[in-house]
Tab-separated table of C-alpha atoms in Angstrom:
chain	number	residue	atom	x	y	z
A	1	MET	CA	-4.082	56.957	-52.888
A	2	LYS	CA	-5.713	54.503	-55.253
A	3	PRO	CA	-9.502	54.479	-54.672
A	4	ASP	CA	-10.777	51.787	-52.638
A	5	GLY	CA	-14.451	51.758	-53.654
A	6	SER	CA	-15.800	53.590	-50.660
A	7	ARG	CA	-18.531	56.532	-50.873
A	8	SER	CA	-15.446	59.049	-50.618
A	9	HIS	CA	-12.639	57.414	-53.076
A	10	PRO	CA	-15.436	55.173	-55.539
A	11	VAL	CA	-13.434	53.190	-58.137
A	12	ARG	CA	-14.219	53.433	-62.199
A	13	SER	CA	-15.571	49.785	-62.180
A	14	CYS	CA	-15.463	46.845	-59.778
A	15	ARG	CA	-12.333	45.969	-62.221
A	16	ASP	CA	-10.132	48.772	-60.189
A	17	ILE	CA	-10.812	46.852	-57.037
A	18	THR	CA	-9.349	44.134	-58.098
A	19	ASP	CA	-6.685	45.555	-59.909
A	20	TYR	CA	-5.837	47.584	-56.944
A	21	TYR	CA	-6.698	45.294	-54.232
A	22	PRO	CA	-6.808	41.954	-55.139
A	23	THR	CA	-7.261	40.578	-51.479
A	24	LYS	CA	-10.650	42.355	-51.041
A	25	PRO	CA	-13.209	40.236	-50.743
A	26	ASN	CA	-16.871	40.044	-52.964
A	27	GLY	CA	-18.934	42.581	-51.400
A	28	PHE	CA	-20.410	46.343	-51.771
A	29	TYR	CA	-18.427	49.188	-53.075
A	30	PHE	CA	-19.369	52.939	-54.962
A	31	ILE	CA	-18.200	52.965	-58.607
A	32	ASP	CA	-18.256	56.323	-60.628
A	33	PRO	CA	-17.971	55.442	-64.409
A	34	ASN	CA	-17.906	58.542	-65.949
A	35	GLU	CA	-15.120	59.801	-62.801
A	36	GLY	CA	-16.636	63.139	-62.540
A	37	SER	CA	-17.707	63.847	-59.149
A	38	LYS	CA	-18.222	61.221	-56.145
A	39	ASN	CA	-21.928	62.614	-55.652
A	40	ASP	CA	-23.209	60.284	-58.480
A	41	ALA	CA	-21.360	56.859	-57.188
A	42	VAL	CA	-23.338	54.322	-57.472
A	43	LEU	CA	-23.313	51.443	-54.560
A	44	VAL	CA	-23.105	48.317	-56.297
A	45	TYR	CA	-22.199	44.815	-55.750
A	46	CYS	CA	-19.037	43.542	-56.978
A	47	LYS	CA	-18.240	39.864	-57.233
A	48	LEU	CA	-14.653	40.314	-57.633
A	49	THR	CA	-13.837	36.195	-57.811
A	50	GLN	CA	-15.808	36.439	-60.956
A	51	ARG	CA	-15.016	39.740	-62.217
A	52	LEU	CA	-18.792	40.332	-61.974
A	53	THR	CA	-20.695	44.267	-61.311
A	54	CYS	CA	-23.847	43.377	-60.028
A	55	VAL	CA	-26.154	46.877	-60.213
A	56	ASN	CA	-29.822	46.785	-58.384
A	57	ALA	CA	-32.702	47.270	-60.673
A	58	THR	CA	-34.665	50.655	-60.277
A	59	ASN	CA	-38.115	51.228	-61.179
A	60	GLY	CA	-36.996	54.119	-63.589
A	61	LEU	CA	-37.657	57.694	-61.502
A	62	ILE	CA	-35.723	60.547	-62.818
A	63	GLN	CA	-35.539	63.395	-61.422
A	64	SER	CA	-36.873	65.964	-64.202
A	65	HIS	CA	-34.561	68.948	-62.942
A	66	MET	CA	-31.539	66.942	-63.526
A	67	PHE	CA	-32.155	66.918	-67.440
A	68	SER	CA	-32.763	69.532	-69.784
A	69	LYS	CA	-36.425	69.975	-70.920
A	70	ASN	CA	-35.999	69.320	-74.467
A	71	ARG	CA	-36.349	65.268	-75.034
A	72	ILE	CA	-33.238	64.912	-77.210
A	73	HIS	CA	-32.346	61.023	-78.041
A	74	TYR	CA	-29.986	61.872	-81.583
A	75	GLY	CA	-32.747	58.812	-83.151
A	76	LYS	CA	-31.675	56.283	-80.461
A	77	ASN	CA	-33.802	54.596	-78.190
A	78	ILE	CA	-33.161	54.867	-74.686
A	79	ARG	CA	-33.505	51.971	-72.020
A	80	LEU	CA	-33.156	52.242	-68.466
A	81	LEU	CA	-30.738	49.632	-66.636
A	82	GLY	CA	-33.856	48.865	-64.636
A	83	ASP	CA	-36.255	48.016	-67.276
A	84	LEU	CA	-34.285	45.396	-69.055
A	85	GLN	CA	-35.275	42.008	-68.347
A	86	GLN	CA	-32.785	39.821	-66.397
A	87	SER	CA	-31.572	37.260	-68.828
A	88	GLU	CA	-31.263	40.880	-71.047
A	89	VAL	CA	-27.935	41.720	-68.288
A	90	LEU	CA	-26.702	38.800	-67.718
């Protein structure tokens, strides 16, 4: 069975939905870009007719127990998707 974008069977991207199920309508689907655990899948809006993935902005809260206590950024500036201005995302 191919993933269908449900909570129990998230897809890798909205594009997978159009590839696997070309007649599915625009709507909310679960994606899991890292294809790790379905527990970290994200609910997004897939505008399938235009091949767009819309992610809801967040306030950037991250549970500290999910990451190492040491800050390792490998010399790169990290910006959360929710911190970007709309014009930067489009």
